[in-house]
PDB file of C-alpha atoms in Angstrom:
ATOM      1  CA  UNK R 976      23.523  49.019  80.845  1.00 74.00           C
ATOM      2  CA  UNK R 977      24.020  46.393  78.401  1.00 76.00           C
ATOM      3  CA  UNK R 978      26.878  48.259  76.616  1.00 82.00           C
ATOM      4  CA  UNK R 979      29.096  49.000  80.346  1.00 84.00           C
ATOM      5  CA  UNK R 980      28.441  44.554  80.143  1.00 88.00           C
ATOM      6  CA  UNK R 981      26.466  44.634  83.124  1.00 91.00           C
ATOM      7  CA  UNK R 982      24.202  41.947  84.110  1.00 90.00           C
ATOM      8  CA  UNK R 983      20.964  43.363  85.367  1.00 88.00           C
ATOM      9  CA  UNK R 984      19.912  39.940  87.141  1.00 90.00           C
ATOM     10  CA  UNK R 985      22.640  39.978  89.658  1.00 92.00           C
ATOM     11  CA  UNK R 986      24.924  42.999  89.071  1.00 94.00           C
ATOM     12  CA  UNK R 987      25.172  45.212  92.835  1.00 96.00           C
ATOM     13  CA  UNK R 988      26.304  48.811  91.968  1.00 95.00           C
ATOM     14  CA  UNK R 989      27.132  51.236  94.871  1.00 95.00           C
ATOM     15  CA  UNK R 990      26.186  55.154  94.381  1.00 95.00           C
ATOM     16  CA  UNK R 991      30.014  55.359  92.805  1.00 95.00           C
ATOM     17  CA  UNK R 992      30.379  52.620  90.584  1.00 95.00           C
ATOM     18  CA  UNK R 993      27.089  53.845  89.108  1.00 94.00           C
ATOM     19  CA  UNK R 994      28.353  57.740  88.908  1.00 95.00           C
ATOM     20  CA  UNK R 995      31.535  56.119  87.730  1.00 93.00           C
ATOM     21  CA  UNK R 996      29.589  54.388  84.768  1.00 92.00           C
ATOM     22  CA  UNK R 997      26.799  56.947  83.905  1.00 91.00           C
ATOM     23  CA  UNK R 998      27.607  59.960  86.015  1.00 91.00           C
ATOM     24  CA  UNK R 999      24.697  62.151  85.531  1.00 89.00           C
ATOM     25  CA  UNK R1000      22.882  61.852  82.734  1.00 87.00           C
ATOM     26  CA  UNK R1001      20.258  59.892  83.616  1.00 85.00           C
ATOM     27  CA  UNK R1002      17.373  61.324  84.361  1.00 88.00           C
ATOM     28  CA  UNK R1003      13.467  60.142  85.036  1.00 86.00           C
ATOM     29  CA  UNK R1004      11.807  60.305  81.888  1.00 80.00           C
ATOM     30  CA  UNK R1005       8.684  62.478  82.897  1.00 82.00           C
ATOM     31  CA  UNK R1006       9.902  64.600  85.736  1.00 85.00           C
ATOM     32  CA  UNK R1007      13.407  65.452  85.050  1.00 90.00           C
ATOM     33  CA  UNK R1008      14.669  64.228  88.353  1.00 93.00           C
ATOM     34  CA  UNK R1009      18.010  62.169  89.136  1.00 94.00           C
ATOM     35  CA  UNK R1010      16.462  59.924  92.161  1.00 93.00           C
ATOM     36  CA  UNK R1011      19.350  59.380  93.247  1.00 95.00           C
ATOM     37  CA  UNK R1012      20.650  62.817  94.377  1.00 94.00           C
ATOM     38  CA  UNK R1013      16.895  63.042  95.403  1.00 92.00           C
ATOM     39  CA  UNK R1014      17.824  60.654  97.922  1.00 92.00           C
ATOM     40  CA  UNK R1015      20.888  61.900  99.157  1.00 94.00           C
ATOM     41  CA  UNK R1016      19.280  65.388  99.826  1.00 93.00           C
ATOM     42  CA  UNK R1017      18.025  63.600 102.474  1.00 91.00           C
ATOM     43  CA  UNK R1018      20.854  62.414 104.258  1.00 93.00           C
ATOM     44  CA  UNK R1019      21.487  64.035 107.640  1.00 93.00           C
ATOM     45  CA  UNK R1020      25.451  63.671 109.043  1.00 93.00           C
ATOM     46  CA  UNK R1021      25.370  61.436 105.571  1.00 89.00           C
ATOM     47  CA  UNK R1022      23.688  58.597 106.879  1.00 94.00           C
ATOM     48  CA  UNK R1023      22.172  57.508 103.319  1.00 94.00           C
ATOM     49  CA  UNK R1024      23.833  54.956 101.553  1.00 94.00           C
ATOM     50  CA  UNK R1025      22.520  54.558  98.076  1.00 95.00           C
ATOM     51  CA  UNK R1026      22.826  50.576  96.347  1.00 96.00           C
ATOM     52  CA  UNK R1027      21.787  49.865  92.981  1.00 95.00           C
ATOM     53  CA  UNK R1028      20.495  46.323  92.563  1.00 95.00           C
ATOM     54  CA  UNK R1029      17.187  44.449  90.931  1.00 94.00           C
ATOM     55  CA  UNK R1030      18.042  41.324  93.343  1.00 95.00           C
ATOM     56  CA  UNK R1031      16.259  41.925  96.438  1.00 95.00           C
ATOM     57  CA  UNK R1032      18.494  39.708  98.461  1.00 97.00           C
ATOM     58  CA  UNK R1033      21.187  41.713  97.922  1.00 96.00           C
ATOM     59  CA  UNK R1034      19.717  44.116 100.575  1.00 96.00           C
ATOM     60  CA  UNK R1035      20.818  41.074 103.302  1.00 98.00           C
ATOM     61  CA  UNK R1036      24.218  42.089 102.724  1.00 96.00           C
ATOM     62  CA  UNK R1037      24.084  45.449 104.335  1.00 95.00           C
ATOM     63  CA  UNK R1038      21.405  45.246 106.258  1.00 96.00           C
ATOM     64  CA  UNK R1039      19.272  41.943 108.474  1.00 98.00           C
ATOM     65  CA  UNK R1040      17.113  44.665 108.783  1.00 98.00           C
ATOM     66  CA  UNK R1041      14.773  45.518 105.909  1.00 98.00           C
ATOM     67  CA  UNK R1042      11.836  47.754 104.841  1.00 97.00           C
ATOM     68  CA  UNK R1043      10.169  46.186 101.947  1.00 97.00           C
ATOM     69  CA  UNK R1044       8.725  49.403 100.010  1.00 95.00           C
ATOM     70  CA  UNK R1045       7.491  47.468  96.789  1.00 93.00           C
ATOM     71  CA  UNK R1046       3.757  47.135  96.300  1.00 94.00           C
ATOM     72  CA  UNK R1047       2.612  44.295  94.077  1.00 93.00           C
ATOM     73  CA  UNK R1048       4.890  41.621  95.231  1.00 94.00           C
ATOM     74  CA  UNK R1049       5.608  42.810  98.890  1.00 96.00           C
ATOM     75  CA  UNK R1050       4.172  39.146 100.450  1.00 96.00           C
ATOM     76  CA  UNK R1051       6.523  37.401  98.589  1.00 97.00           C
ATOM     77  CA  UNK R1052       9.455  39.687  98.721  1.00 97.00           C
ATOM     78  CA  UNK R1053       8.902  39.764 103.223  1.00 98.00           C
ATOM     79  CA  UNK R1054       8.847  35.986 102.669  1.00 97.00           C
ATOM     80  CA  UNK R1055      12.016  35.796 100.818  1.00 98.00           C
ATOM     81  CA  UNK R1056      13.985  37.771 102.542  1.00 98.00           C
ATOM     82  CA  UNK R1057      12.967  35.861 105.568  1.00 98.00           C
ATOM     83  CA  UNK R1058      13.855  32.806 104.296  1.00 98.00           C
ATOM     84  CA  UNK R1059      17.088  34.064 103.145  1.00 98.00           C
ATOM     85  CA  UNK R1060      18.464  35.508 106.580  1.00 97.00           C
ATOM     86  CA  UNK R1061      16.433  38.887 107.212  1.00 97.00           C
ATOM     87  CA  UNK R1062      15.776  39.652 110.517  1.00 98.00           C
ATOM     88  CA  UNK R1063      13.120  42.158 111.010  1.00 98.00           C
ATOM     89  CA  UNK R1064      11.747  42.672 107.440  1.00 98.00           C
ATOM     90  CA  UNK R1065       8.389  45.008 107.212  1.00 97.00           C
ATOM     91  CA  UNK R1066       6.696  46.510 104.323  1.00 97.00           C
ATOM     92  CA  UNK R1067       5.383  49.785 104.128  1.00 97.00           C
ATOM     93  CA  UNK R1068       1.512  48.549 104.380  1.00 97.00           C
ATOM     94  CA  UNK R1069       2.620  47.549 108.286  1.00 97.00           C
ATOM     95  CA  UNK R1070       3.587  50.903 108.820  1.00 96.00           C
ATOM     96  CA  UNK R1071       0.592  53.959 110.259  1.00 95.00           C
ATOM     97  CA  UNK R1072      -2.302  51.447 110.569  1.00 96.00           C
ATOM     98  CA  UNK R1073      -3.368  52.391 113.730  1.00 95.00           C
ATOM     99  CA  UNK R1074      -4.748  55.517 114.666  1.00 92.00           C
ATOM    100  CA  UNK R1075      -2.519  58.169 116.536  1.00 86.00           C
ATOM    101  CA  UNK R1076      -2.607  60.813 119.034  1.00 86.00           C
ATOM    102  CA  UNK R1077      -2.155  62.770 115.752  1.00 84.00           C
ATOM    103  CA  UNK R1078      -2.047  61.970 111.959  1.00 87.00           C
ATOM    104  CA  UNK R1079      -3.756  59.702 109.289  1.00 93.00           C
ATOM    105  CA  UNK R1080      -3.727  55.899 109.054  1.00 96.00           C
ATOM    106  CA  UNK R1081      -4.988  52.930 107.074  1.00 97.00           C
ATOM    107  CA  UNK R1082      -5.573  49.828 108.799  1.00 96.00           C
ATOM    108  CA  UNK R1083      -5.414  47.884 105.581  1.00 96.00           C
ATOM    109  CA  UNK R1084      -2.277  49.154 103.368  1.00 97.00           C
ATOM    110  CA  UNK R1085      -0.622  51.582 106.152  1.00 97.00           C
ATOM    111  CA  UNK R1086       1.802  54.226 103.573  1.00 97.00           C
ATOM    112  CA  UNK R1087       0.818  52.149 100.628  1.00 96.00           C
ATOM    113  CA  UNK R1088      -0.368  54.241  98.040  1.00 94.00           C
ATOM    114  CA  UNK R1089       0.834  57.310  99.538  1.00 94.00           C
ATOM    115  CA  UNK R1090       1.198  60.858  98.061  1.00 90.00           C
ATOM    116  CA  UNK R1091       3.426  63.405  99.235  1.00 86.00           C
ATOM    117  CA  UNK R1092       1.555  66.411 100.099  1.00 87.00           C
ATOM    118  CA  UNK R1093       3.912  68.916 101.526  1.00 86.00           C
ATOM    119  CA  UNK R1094       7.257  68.725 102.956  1.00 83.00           C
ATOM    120  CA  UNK R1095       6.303  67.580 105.950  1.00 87.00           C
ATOM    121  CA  UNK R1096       2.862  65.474 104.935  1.00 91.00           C
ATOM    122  CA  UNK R1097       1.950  62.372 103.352  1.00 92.00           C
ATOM    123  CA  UNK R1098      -1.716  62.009 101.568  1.00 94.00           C
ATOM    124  CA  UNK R1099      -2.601  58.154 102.895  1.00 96.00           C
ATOM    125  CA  UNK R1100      -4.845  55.699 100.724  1.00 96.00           C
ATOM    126  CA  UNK R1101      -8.097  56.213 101.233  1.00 95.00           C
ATOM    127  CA  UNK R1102      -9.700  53.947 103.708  1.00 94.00           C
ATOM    128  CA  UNK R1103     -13.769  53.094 104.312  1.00 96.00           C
ATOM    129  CA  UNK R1104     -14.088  53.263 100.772  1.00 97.00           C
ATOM    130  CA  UNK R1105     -16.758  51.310 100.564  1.00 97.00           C
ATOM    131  CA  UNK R1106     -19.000  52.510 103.180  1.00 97.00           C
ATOM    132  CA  UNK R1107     -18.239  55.855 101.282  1.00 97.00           C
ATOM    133  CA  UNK R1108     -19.725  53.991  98.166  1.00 98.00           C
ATOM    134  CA  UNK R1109     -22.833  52.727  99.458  1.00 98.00           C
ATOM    135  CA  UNK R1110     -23.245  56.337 101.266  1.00 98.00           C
ATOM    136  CA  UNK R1111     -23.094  57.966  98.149  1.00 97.00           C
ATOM    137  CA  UNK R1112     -25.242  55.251  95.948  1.00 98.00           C
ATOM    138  CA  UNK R1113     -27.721  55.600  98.847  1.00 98.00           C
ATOM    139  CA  UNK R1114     -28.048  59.592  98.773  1.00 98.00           C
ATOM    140  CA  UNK R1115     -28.077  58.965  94.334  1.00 97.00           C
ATOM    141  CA  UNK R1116     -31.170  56.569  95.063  1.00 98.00           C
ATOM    142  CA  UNK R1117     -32.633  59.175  97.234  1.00 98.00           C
ATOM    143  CA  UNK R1118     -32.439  61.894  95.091  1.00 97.00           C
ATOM    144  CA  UNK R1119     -33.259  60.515  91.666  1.00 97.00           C
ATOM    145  CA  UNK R1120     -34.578  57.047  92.038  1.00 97.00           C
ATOM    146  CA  UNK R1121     -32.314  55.694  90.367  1.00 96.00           C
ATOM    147  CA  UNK R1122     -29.569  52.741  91.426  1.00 95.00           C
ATOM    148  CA  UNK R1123     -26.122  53.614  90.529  1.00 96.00           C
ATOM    149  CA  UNK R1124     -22.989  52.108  91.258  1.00 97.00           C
ATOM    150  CA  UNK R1125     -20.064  53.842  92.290  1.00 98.00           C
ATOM    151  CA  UNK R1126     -16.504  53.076  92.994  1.00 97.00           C
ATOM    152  CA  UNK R1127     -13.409  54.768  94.040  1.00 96.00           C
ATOM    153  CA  UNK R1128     -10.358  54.675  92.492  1.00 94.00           C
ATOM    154  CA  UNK R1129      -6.767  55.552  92.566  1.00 91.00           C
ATOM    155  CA  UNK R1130      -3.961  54.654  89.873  1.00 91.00           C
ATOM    156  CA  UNK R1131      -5.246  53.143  86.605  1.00 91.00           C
ATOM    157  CA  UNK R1132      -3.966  49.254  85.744  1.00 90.00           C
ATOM    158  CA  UNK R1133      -1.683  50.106  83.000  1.00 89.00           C
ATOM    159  CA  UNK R1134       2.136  50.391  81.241  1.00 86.00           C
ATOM    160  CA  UNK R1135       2.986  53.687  79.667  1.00 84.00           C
ATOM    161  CA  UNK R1136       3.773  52.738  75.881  1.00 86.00           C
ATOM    162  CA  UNK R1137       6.303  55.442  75.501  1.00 82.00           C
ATOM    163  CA  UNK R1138       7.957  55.902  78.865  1.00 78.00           C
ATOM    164  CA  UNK R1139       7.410  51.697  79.868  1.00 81.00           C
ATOM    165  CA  UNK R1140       6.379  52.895  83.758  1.00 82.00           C
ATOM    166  CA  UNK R1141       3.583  50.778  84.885  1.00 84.00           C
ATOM    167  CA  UNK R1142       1.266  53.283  86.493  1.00 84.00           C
ATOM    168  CA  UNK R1143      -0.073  51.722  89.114  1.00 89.00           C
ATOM    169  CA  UNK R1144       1.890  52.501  92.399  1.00 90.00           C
ATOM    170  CA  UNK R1145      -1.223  51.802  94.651  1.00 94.00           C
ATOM    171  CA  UNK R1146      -1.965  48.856  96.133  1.00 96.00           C
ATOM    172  CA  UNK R1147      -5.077  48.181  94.251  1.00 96.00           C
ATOM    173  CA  UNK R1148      -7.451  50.196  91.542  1.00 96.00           C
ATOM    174  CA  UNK R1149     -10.191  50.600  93.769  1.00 96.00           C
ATOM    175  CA  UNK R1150     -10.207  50.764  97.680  1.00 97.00           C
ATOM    176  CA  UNK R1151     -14.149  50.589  97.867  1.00 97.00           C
ATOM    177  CA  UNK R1152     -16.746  49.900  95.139  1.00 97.00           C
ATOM    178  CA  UNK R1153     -20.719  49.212  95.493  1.00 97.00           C
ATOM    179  CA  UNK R1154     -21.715  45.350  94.731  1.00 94.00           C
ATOM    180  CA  UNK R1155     -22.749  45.902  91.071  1.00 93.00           C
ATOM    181  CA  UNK R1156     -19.497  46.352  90.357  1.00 93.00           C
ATOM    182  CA  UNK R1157     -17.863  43.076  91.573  1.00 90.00           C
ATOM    183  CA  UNK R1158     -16.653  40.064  88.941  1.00 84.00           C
ATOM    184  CA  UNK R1159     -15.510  39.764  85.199  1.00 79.00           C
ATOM    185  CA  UNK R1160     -16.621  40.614  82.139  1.00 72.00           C
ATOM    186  CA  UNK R1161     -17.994  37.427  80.082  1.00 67.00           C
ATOM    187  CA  UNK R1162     -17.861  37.733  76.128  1.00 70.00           C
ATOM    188  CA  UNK R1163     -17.379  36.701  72.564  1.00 69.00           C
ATOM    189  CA  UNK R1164     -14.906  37.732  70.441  1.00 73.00           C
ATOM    190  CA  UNK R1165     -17.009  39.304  67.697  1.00 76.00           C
ATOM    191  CA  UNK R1166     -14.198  39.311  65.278  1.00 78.00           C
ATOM    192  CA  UNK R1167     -13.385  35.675  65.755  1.00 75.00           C
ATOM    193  CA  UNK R1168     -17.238  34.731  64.784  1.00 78.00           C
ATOM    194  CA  UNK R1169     -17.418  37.513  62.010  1.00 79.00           C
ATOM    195  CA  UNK R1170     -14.411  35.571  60.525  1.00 80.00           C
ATOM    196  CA  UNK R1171     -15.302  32.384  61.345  1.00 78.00           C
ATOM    197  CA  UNK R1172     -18.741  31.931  61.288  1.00 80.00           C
ATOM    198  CA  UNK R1173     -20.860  35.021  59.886  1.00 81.00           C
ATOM    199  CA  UNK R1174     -18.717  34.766  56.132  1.00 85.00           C
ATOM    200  CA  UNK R1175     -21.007  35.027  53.371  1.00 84.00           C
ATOM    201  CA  UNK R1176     -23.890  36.407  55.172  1.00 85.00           C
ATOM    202  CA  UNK R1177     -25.815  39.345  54.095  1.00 88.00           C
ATOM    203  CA  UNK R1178     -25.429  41.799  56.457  1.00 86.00           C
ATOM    204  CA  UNK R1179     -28.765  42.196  58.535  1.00 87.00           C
ATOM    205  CA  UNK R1180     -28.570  37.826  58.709  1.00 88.00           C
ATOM    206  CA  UNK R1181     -24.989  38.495  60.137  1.00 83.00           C
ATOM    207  CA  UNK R1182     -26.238  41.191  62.602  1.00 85.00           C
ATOM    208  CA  UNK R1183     -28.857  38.716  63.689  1.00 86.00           C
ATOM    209  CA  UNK R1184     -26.985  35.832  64.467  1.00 82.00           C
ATOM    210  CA  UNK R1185     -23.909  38.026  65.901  1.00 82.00           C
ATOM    211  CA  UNK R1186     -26.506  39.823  68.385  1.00 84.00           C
ATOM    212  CA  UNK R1187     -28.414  36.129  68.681  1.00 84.00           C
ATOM    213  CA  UNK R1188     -25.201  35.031  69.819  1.00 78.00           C
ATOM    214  CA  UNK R1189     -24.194  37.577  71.930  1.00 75.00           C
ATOM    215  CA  UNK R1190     -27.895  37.108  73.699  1.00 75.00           C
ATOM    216  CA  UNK R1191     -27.643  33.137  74.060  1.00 75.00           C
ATOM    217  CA  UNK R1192     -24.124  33.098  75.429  1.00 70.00           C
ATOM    218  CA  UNK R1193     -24.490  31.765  78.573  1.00 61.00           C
ATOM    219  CA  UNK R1194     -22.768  33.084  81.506  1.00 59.00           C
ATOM    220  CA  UNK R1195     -19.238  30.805  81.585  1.00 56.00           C
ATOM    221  CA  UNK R1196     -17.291  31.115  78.041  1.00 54.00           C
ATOM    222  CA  UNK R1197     -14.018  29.521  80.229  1.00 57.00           C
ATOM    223  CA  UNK R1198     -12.597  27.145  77.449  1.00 52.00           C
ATOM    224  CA  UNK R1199     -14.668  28.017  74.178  1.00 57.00           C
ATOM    225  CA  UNK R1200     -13.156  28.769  71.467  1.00 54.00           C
ATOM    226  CA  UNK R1201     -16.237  32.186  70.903  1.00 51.00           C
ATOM    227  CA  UNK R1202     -13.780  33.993  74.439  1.00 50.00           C
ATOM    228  CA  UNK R1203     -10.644  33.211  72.114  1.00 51.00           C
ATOM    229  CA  UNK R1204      -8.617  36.541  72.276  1.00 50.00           C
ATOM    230  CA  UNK R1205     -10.312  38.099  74.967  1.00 56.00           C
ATOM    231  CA  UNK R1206      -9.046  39.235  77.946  1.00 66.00           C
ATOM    232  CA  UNK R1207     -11.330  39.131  81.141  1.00 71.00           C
ATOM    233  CA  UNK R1208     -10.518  41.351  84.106  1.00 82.00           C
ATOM    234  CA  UNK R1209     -11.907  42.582  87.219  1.00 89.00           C
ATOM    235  CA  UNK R1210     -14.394  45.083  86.596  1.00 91.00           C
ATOM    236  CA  UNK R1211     -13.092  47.270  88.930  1.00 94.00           C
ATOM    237  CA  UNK R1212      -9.666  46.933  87.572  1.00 94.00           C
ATOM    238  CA  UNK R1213     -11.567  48.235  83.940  1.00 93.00           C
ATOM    239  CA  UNK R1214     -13.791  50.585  85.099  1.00 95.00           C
ATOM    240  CA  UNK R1215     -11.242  52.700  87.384  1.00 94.00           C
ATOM    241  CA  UNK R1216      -8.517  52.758  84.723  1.00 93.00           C
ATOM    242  CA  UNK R1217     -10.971  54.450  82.729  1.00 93.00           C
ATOM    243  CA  UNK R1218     -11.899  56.973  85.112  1.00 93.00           C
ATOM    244  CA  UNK R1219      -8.186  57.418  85.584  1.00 91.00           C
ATOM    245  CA  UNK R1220      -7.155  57.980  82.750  1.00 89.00           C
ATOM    246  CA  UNK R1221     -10.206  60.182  82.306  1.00 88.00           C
ATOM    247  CA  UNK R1222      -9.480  62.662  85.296  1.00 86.00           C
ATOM    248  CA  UNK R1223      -5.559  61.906  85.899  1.00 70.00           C
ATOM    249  CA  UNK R1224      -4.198  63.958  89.045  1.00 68.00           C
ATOM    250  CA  UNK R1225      -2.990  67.390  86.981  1.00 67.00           C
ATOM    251  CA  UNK R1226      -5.132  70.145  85.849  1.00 70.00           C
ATOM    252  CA  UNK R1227      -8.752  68.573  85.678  1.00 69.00           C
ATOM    253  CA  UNK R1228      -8.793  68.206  89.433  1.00 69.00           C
ATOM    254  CA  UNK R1229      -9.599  65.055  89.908  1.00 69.00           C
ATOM    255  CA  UNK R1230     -13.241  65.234  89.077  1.00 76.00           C
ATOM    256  CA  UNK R1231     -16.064  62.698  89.218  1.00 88.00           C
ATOM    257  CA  UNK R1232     -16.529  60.641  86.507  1.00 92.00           C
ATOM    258  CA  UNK R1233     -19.705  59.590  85.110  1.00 94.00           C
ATOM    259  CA  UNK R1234     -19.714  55.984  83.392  1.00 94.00           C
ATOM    260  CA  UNK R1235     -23.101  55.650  80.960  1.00 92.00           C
ATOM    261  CA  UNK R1236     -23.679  52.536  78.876  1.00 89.00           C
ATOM    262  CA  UNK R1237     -20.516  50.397  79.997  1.00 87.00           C
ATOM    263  CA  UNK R1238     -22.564  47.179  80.178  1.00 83.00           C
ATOM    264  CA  UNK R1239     -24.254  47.555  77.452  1.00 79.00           C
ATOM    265  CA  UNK R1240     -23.252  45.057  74.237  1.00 72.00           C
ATOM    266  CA  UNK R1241     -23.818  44.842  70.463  1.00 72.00           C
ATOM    267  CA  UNK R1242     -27.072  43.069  71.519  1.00 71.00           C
ATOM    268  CA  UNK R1243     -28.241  45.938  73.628  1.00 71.00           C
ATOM    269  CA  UNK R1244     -31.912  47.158  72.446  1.00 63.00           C
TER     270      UNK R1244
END
């Protein structure tokens, strides 16, 4: 990109001009597919029009018209193409929320999150997720005694260190989760107190204050220099990465995952 001295910010490339640059050798990293000629195979009577640009206002130029299909950012992005001129501007999580004479829907994220499933088929976001949660933490108790939470997930929160795709394409981690789950992790950073405040103890004295520490904490480390280098996020967010990385969507089927020990800490007994 850099070396054809385009500017990625504001540069609009039509299907041609891209061809024209880097015909057809680009390719999607991990499945081998040219998304553009993807898209075209679609046409009918060749009524696709393929335009390359990161500047979501171009859109306004061909079209008042617009279908916002991004996930993360799609409030903003409806917003500013409204402000901008757009006329009817919908995202995709406006689109099958309602329930039909025939087919799936979500009333909360519509074709957000959506898998293709045949030709013909989409596989929609799960919805009641959370009754599903409590139904299944409910039968758990019943059977064992035994309270455990449960949560389920979709697409892991996290960037692909080789291939730089951010992996989650749904609209959240976790559609439903039981109430254990909810909130933040709060901790230390053990390895800024090992170097700052444990040097020169023996090693069980340094185990003792570290797990003293840990115990005496308190339950809001916002601002203290002990949470330096940590990184809270939603527990959720943690816990169904995990899994999702676990189990991926390939060969191991999706299975359940079971999570032992996760809140545990150093000070555990």
């Amino acid at each position: 990109m850099y070396k054809a001295n385009l500017n990625p910010h504001k540069d609009v490339l039509s299907r041609q001009e891209f061809r024209k640059l880097f015909g057809h050798t680009f390719k999607h990293p991990f499945t081998g597919l040219d998304y553009i000629d993807l898209y075209m195979d679609l046409a009918v009577n060749n009524n696709i029009e393929v335009v390359l640009a990161n500047d979501p206002l171009a859109a306004l130029s061909y079209s008042k018209d617009v279908l916002v299909a991004t996930i993360h950012d799609r409030k903003h992005l409806k917003n500013l193409l409204l402000n901008n001129g757009g006329n009817t501007i919908i995202g995709l999580d406006e689109l099958a929320t309602k329930q039909g004479k025939s087919g799936g829907y979500n009333p909360e994220f519509g074709l957000l999150g959506s898998n293709l499933a045949g030709n013909n088929r989409l596989k929609l976001f799960p919805r009641d997720a959370e009754q599903f949660c409590y139904a299944v933490q409910k039968k758990l108790f019943e059977k064992t005694g035994k309270t455990v939470e449960v949560l389920v997930y979709g697409d892991g929160a996290f960037k692909d260190p080789v291939g730089k795709i951010w992996e989650l394409a749904d609209p959240v981690v976790a559609p439903g989760f039981t109430a254990g789950l909810m909130g933040t992790p709060n901790e230390i950073k053990m390895k800024y107190i090992a170097d700052n405040e444990l040097v020169g103890l023996s090693q069980e004295e340094a185990q003792r204050q570290l797990k003293q520490k840990i115990s005496q904490k308190g339950t809001n480390l916002l601002g203290q220099n002990a949470s330096l280098g940590t990184t809270p996020r939603q527990l959720t967010d943690l816990l169904g990465t995990l899994c999702d990385l676990m189990s991926g969507s390939g060969d191991k089927g999706t299975p359940i995952i079971h999570i032992q020990g996760y809140f545990d800490n150093y000070a555990s007994d």
